[in-house]
Short mmCIF file of C-alpha atoms (C1' of nucleotides) in Angstrom, two decimals:
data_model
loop_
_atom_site.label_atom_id
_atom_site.label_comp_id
_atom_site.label_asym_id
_atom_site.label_seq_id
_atom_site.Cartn_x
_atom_site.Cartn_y
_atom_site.Cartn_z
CA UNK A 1 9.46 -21.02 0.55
CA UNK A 2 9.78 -18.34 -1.58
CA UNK A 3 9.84 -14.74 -0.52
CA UNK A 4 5.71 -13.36 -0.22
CA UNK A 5 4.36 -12.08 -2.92
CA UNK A 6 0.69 -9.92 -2.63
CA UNK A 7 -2.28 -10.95 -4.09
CA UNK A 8 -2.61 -7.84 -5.00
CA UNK A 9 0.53 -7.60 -7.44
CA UNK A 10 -0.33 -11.38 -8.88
CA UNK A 11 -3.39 -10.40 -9.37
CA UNK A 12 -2.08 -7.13 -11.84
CA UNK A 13 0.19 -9.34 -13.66
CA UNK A 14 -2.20 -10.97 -16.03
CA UNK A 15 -3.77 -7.59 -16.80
CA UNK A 16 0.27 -6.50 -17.73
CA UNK A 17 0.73 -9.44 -19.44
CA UNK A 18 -2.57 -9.26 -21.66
CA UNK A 19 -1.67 -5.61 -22.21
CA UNK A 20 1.98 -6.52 -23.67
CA UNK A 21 0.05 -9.13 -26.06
CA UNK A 22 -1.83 -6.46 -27.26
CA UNK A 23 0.98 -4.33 -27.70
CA UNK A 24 2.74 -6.99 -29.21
CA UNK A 25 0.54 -7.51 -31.47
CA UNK A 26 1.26 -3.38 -32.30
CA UNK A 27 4.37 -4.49 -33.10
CA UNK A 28 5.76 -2.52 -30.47
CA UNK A 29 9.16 -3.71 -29.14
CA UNK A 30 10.04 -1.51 -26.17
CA UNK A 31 6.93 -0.10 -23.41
CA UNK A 32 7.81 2.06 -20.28
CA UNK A 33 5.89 1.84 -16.74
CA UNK A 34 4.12 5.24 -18.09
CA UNK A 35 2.83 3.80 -21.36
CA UNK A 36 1.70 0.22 -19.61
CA UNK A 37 0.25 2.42 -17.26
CA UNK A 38 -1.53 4.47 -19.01
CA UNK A 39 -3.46 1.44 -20.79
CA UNK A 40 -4.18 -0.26 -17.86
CA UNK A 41 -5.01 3.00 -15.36
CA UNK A 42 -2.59 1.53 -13.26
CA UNK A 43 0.04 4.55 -11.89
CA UNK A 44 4.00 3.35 -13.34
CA UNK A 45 5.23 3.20 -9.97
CA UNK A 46 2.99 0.59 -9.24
CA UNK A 47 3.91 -1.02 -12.17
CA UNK A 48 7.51 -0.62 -12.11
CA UNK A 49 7.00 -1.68 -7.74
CA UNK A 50 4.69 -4.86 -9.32
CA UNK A 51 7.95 -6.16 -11.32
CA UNK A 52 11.00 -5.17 -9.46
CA UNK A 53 9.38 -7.72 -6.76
CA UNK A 54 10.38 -10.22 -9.40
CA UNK A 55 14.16 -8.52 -10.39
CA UNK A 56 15.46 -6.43 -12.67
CA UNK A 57 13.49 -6.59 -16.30
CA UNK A 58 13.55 -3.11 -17.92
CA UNK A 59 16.40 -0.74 -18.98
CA UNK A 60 16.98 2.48 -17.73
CA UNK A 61 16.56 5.53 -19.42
CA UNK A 62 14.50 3.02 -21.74
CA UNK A 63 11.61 0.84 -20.80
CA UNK A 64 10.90 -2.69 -21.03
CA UNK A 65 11.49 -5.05 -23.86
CA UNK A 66 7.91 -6.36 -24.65
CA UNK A 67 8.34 -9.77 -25.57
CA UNK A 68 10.88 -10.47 -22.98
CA UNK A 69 8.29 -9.03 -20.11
CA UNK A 70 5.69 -11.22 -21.40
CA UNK A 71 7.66 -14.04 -21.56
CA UNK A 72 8.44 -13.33 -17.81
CA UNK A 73 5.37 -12.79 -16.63
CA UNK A 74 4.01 -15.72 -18.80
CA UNK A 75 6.43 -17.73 -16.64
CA UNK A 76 6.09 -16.21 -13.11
CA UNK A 77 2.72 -17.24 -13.41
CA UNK A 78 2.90 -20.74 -14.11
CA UNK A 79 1.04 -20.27 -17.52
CA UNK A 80 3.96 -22.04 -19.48
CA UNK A 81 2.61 -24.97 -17.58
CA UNK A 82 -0.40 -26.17 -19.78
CA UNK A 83 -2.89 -26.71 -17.28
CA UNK A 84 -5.46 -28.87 -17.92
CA UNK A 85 -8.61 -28.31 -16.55
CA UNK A 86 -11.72 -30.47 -15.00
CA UNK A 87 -14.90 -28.75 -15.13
CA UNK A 88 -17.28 -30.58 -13.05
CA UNK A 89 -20.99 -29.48 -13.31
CA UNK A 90 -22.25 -29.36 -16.83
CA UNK A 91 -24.92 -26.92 -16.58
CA UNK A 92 -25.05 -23.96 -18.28
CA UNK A 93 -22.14 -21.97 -16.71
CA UNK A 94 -19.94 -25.27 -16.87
CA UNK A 95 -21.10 -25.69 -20.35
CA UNK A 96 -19.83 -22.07 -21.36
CA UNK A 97 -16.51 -22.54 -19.60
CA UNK A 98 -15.85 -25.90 -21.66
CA UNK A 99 -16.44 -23.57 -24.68
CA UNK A 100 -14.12 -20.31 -23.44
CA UNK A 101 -11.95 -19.83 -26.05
CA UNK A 102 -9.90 -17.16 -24.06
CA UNK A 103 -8.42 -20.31 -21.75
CA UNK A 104 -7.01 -21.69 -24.48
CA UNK A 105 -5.08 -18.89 -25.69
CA UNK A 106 -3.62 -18.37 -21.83
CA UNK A 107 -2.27 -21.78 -22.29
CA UNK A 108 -5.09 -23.40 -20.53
CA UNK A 109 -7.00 -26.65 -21.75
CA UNK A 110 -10.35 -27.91 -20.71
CA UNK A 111 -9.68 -32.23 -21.30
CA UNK A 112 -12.49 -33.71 -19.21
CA UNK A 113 -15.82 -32.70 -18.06
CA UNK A 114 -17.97 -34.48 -14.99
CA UNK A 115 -21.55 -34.43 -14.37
CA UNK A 116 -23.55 -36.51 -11.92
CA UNK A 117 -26.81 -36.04 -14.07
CA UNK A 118 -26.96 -39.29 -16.10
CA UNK A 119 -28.89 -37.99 -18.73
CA UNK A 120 -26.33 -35.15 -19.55
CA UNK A 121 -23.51 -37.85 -19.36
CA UNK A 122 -22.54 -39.28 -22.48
CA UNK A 123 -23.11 -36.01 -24.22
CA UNK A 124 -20.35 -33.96 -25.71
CA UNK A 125 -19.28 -30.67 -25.15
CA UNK A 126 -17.45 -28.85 -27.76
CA UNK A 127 -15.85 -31.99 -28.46
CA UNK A 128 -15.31 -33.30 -24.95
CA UNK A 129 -17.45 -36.30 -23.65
CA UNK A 130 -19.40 -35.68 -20.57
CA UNK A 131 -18.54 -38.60 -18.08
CA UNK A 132 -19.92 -39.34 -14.61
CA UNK A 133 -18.58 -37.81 -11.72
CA UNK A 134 -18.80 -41.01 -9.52
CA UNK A 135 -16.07 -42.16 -11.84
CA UNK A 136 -13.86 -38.97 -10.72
CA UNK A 137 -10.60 -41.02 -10.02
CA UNK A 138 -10.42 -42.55 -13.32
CA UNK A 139 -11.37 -39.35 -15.24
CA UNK A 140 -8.54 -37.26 -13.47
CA UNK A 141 -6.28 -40.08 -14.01
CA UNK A 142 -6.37 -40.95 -17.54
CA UNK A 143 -6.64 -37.37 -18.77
CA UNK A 144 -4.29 -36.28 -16.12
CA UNK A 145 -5.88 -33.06 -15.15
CA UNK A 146 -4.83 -30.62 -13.07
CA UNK A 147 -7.10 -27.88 -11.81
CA UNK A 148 -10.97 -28.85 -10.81
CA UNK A 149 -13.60 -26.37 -11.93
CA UNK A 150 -16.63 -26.57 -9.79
CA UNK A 151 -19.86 -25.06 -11.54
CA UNK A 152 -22.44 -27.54 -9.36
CA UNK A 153 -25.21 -26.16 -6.98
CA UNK A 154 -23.85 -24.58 -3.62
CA UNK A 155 -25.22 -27.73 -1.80
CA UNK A 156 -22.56 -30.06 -3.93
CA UNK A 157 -19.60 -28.21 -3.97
CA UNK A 158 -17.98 -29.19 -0.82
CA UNK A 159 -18.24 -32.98 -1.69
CA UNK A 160 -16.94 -32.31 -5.16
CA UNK A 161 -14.48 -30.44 -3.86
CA UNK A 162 -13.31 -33.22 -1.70
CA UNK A 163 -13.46 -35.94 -4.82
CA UNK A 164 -11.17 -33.87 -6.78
CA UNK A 165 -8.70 -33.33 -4.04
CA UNK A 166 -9.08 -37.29 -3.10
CA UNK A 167 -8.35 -37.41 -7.18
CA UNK A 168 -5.36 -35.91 -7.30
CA UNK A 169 -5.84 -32.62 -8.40
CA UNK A 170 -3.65 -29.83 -7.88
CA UNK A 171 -5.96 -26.65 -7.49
CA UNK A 172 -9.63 -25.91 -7.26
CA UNK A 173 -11.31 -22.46 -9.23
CA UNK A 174 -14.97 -22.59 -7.56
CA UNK A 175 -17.43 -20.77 -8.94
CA UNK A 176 -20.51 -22.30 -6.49
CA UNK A 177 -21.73 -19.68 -4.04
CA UNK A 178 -19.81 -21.25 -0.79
CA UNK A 179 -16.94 -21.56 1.60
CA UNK A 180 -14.97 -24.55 0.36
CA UNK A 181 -12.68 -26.15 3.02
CA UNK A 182 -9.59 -27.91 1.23
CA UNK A 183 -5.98 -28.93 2.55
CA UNK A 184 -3.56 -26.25 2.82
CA UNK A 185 -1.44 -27.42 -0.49
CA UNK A 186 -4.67 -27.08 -2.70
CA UNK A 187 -4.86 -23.55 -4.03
CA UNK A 188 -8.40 -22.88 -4.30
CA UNK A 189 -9.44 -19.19 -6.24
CA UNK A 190 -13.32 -18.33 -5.89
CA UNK A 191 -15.02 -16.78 -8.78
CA UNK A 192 -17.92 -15.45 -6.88
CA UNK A 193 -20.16 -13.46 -9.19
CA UNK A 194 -22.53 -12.14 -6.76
CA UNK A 195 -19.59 -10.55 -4.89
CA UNK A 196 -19.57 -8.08 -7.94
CA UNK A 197 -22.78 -7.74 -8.94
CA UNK A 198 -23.88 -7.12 -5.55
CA UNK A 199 -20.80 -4.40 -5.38
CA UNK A 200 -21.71 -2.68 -8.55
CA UNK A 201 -25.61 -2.51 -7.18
CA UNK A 202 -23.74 -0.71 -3.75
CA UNK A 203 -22.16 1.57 -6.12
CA UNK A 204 -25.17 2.23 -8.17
CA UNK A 205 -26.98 3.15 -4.95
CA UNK A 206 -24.82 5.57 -3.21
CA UNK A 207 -25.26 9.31 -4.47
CA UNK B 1 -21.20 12.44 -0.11
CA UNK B 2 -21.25 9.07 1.61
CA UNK B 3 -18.13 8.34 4.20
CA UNK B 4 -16.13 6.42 1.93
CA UNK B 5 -15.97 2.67 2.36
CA UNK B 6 -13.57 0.43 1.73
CA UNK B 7 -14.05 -1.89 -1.52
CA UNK B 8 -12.64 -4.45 0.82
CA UNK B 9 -15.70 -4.00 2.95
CA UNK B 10 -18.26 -3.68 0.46
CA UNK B 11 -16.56 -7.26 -1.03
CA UNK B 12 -17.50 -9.02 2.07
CA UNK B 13 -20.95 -7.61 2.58
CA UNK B 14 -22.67 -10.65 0.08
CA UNK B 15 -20.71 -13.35 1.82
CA UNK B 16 -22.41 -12.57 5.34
CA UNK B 17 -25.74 -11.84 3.78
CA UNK B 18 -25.65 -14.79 1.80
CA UNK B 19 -24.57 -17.10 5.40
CA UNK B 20 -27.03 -15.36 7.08
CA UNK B 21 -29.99 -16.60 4.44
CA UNK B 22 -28.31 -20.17 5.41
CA UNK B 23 -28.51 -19.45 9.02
CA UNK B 24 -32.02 -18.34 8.62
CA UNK B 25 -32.59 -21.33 6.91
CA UNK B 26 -31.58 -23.24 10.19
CA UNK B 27 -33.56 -21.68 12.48
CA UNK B 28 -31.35 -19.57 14.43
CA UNK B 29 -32.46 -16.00 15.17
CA UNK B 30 -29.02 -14.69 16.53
CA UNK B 31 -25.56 -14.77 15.40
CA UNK B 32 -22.60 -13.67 17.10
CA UNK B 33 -19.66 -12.36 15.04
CA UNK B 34 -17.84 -15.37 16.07
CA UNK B 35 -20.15 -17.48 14.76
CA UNK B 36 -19.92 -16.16 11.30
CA UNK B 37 -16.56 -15.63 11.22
CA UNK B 38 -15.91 -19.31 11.52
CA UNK B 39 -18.73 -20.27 9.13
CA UNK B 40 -16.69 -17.63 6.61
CA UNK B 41 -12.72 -17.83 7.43
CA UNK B 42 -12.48 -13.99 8.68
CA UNK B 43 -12.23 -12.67 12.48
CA UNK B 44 -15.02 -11.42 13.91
CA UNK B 45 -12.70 -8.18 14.36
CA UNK B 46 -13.19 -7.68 11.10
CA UNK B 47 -17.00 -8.64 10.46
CA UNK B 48 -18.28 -6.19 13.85
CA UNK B 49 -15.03 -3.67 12.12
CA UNK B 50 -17.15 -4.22 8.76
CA UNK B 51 -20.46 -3.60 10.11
CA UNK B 52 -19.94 -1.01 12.55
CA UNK B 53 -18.59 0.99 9.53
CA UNK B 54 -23.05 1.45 8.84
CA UNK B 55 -23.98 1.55 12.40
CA UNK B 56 -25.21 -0.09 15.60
CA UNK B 57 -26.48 -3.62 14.69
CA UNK B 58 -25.88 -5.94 17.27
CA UNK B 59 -26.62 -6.16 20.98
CA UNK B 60 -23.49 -6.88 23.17
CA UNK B 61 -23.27 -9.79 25.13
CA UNK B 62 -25.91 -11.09 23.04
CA UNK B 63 -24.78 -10.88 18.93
CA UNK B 64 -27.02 -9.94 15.79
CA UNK B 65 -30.46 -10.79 14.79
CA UNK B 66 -29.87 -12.61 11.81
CA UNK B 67 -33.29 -11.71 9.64
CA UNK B 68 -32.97 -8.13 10.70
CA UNK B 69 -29.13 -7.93 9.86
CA UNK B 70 -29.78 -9.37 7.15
CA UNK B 71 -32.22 -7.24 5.81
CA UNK B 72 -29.82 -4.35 6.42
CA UNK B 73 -26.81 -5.69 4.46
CA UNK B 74 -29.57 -6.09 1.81
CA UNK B 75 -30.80 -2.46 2.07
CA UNK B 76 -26.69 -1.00 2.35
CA UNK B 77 -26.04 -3.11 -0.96
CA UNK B 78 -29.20 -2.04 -2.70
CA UNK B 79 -30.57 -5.11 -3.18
CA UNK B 80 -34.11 -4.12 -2.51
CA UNK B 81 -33.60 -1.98 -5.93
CA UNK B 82 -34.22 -5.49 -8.37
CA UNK B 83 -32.47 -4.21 -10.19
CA UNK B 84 -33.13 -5.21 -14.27
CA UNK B 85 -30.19 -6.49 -16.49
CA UNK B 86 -29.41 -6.50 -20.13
CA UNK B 87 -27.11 -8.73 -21.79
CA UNK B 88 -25.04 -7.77 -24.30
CA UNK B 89 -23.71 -10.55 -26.30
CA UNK B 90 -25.60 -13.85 -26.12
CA UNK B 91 -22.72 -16.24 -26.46
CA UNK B 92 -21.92 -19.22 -24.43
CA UNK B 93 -21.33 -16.93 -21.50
CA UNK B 94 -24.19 -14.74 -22.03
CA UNK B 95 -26.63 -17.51 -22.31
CA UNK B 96 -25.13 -18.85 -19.01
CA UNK B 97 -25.78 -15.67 -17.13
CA UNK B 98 -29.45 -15.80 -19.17
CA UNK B 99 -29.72 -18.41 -17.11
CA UNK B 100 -28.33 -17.62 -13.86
CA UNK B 101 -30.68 -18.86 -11.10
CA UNK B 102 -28.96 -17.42 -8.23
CA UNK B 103 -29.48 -13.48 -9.93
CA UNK B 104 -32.88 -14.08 -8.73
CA UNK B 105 -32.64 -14.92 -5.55
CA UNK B 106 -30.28 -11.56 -4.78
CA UNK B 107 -33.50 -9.58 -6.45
CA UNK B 108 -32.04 -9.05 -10.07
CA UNK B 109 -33.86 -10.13 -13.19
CA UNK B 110 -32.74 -10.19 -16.28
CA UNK B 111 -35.28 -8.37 -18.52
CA UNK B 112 -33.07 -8.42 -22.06
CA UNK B 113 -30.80 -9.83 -24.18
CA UNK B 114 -28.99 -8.31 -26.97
CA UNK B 115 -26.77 -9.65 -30.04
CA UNK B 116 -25.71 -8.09 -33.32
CA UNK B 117 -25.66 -11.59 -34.70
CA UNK B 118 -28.65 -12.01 -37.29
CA UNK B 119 -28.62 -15.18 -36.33
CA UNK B 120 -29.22 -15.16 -33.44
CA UNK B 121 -31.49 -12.17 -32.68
CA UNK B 122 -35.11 -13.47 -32.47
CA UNK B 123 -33.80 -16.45 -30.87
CA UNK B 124 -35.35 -17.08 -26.83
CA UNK B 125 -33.05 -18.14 -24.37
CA UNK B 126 -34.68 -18.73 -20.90
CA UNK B 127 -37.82 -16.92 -22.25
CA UNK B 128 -36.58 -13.83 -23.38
CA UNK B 129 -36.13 -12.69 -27.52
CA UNK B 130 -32.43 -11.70 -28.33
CA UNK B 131 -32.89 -8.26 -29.96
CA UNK B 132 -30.37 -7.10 -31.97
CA UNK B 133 -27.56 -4.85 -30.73
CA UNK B 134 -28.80 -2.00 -33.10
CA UNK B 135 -32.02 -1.22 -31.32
CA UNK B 136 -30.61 -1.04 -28.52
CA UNK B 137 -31.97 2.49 -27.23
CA UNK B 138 -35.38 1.57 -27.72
CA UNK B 139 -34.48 -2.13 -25.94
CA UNK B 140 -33.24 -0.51 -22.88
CA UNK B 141 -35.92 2.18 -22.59
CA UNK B 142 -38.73 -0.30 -23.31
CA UNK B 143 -37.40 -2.86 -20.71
CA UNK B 144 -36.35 -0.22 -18.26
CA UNK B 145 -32.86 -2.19 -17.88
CA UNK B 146 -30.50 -0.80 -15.09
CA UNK B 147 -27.51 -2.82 -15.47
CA UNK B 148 -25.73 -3.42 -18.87
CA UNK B 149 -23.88 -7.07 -18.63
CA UNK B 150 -21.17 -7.28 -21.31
CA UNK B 151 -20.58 -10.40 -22.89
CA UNK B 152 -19.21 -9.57 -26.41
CA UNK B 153 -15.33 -10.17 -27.44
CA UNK B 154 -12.91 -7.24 -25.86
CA UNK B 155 -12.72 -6.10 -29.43
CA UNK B 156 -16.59 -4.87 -29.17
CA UNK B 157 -16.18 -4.01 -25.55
CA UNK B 158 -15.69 -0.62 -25.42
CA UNK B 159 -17.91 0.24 -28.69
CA UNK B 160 -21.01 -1.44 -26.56
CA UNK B 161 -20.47 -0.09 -23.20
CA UNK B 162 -20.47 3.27 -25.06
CA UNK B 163 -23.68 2.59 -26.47
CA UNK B 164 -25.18 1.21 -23.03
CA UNK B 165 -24.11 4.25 -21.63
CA UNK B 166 -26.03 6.20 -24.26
CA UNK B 167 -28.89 4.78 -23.95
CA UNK B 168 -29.00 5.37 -20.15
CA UNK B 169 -28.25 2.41 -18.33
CA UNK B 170 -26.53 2.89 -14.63
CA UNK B 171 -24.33 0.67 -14.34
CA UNK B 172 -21.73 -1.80 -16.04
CA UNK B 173 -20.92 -5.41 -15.33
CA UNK B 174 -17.34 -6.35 -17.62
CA UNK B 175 -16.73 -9.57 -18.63
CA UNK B 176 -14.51 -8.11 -21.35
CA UNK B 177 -11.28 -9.18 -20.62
CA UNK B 178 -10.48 -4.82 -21.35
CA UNK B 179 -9.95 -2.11 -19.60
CA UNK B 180 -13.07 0.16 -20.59
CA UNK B 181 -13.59 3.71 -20.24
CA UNK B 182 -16.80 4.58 -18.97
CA UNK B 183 -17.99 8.18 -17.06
CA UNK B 184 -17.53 8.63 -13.65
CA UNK B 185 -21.34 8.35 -12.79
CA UNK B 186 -21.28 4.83 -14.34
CA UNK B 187 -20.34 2.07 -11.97
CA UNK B 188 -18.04 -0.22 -13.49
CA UNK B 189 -17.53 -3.69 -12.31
CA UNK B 190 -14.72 -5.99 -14.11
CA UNK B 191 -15.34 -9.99 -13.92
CA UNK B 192 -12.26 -10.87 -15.59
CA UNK B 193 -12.20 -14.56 -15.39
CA UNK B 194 -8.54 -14.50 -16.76
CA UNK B 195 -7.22 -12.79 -13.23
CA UNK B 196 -8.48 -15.44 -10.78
CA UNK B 197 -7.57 -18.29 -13.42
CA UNK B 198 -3.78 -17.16 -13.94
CA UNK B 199 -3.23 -16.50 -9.67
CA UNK B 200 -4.75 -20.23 -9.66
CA UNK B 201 -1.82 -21.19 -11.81
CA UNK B 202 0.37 -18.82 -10.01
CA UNK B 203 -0.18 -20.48 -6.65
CA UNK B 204 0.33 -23.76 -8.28
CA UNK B 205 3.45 -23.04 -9.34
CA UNK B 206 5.04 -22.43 -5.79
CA UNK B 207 6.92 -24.55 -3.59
"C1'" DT C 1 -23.27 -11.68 39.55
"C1'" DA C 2 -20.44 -13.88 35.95
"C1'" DG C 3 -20.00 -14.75 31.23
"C1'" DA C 4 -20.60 -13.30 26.65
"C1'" DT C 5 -20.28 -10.21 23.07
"C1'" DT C 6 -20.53 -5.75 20.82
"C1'" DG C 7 -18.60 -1.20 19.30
"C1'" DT C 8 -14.62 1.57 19.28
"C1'" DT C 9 -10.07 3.15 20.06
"C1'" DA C 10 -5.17 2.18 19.62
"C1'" DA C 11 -1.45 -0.57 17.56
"C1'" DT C 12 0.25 -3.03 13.83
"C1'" DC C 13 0.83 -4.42 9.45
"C1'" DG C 14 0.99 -4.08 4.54
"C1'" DA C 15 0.28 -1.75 0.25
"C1'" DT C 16 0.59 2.39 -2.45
"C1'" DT C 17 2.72 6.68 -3.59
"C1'" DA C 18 6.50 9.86 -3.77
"C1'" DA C 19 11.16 10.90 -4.44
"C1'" DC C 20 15.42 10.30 -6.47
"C1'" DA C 21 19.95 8.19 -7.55
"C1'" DA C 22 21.56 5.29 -11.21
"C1'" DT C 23 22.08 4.82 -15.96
"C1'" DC C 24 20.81 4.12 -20.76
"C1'" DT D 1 25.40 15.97 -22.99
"C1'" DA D 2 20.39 16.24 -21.95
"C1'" DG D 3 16.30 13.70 -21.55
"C1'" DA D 4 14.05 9.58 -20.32
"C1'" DT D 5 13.14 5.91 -17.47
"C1'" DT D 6 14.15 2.22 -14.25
"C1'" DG D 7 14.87 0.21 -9.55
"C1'" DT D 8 14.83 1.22 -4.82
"C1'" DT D 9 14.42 3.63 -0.60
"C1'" DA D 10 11.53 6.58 2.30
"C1'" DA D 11 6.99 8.51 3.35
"C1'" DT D 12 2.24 8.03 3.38
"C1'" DC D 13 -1.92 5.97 3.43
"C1'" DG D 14 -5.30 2.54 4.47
"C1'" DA D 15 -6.74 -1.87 6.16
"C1'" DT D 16 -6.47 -5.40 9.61
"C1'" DT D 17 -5.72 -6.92 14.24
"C1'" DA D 18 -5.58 -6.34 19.15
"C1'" DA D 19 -7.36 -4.61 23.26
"C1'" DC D 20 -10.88 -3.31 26.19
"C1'" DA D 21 -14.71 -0.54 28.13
"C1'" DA D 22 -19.62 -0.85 27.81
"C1'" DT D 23 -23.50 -3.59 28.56
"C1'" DC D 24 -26.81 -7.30 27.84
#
DNA sequence: TAGATTGTTAATCGATTAACAATC
DNA sequence: TAGATTGTTAATCGATTAACAATC
């Protein structure tokens, strides 16, 4: 077991790591804490707190080499893994996640896509064949995915969620509106999108 | 000025209002924090912690009344406000959050949808005519939008949240992958799907 | 009354910020 | 050398957890 991390540093590292792209792509070969910092309205300390949990990657008295912190980061978080993701629920939010192109350039790849609906099975996606979720095992299987992306109705996700553990997979993003229960060793994220629309409305009504 | 709230807090607030619309569903009247916290994973420390933060709400030795606890997470998170969204960028994403059945059941509607695509501007999607980008002034006045929902590549990002915030809307829901600058008065909230993807992977990636 | 449960205060834990020695 | 900037330790801040009196 590794030593524990905060969600709340992983969770800055892909907005440091999308920043040094950028910057990369400036042709910049050198960035200090202050400069990253500035970008992201993130203080340095923070920044330089954020990476030091991971060693030593900058040099004193001059900053951090660009391509080798992205490379870093790009590693710490498991991106040089290729995940390849199951989106079950082909509606219209599952739909539009088979066609994010930003996935693809994080090193992500949607390779199968499940629907229970038999008249939306059969169909293809963006290129990707729509097959039926009560033939989950085989799917997962044969286009070895990794991650399950559940965009069903609130009232299916928990059953889904259990198919694509039974199926192998090795984490669950949820984006249906509900508590999933899942064994301990299945990292589950939950993209909740009322969370922050209802928090922006808060914010909108306080003086 | 309000006492100041923690985000943490405010995060939580739609996760009990939206198990107490279950609960309702079931019949039950009263809820003790107990009772929701097992329904959501968090102690009922921290839910009576949470909602003593707004006041009185339960009875002891008895719990909460679920419809009118209910009503007053509603009320705290301005929910009663229906608030009206506009769209900018009607791309896959976009068109999924056209879409979005459960926007309507928190009391938002979305009332507009925006593209600078000739294309696709007259289009409908879910009923609604895609104006183009350009009008937007007279889009937002005429529809009385509150909420500007940005759906267009990071490079447009900032470019249209300037422009929402010109033509007067009150808050911003990002799902830019960008940091934007915005004025103070504007509530911002980021959706970066990126974040909760990449600590997916990051989890995944432990021992 | 006894049992249940809230609201609130105190204790703990963890994350952020500040400070600064090391060093390029 | 002087200036810049990291990595790390100490101080502060804020959030969560624990404890318990109040009371239904």
């Amino acid at each position: 077991m590794k030593k524990m991390i905060s969600q709340a540093t992983i969770d800055r590292l892909p907005l440091y790591f999308r920043t040094l792209r950028l910057v990369e792509d400036e042709d910049l070969t050198i960035i200090s804490s202050d400069e990253l910092g500035r970008r992201l309205d993130i203080t340095p300390e923070q920044i330089r707190k954020d990476l030091a949990t991971f060693g030593q990657f900058g040099r004193k008295g001059i900053g951090y080499d660009v391509s080798e912190l992205k490379e870093r980061i790009s590693n710490i978080l498991g991106l040089h893994n290729h995940w390849r993701l199951a989106i079950v629920g082909v509606g219209h939010l599952g739909g539009a996640l088979a066609n994010y192109v930003n996935f693809a350039s994080l090193g992500f790849s949607v390779v199968a896509l499940l629907d229970r609906d038999k008249r939306i099975v059969g169909n293809k996606v963006n290129g990707i064949e729509v097959c039926d979720t009560a033939d989950m095992n085989e799917v997962i299987a044969s286009t070895a995915a990794d991650i399950g992306v559940i965009t069903v109705p609130a009232a299916e996700a928990q059953s889904v969620a259990d198919m694509l553990v039974a199926a192998g997979v090795k984490g669950i993003w949820n984006f249906a509106p509900i508590k999933l229960s899942v064994p301990p060793a299945v990292p589950l994220v939950n993209e909740d999108l009322s969370v922050g629309l209802s928090a922006l409305s808060y914010h909108m009504s306080q003086e």
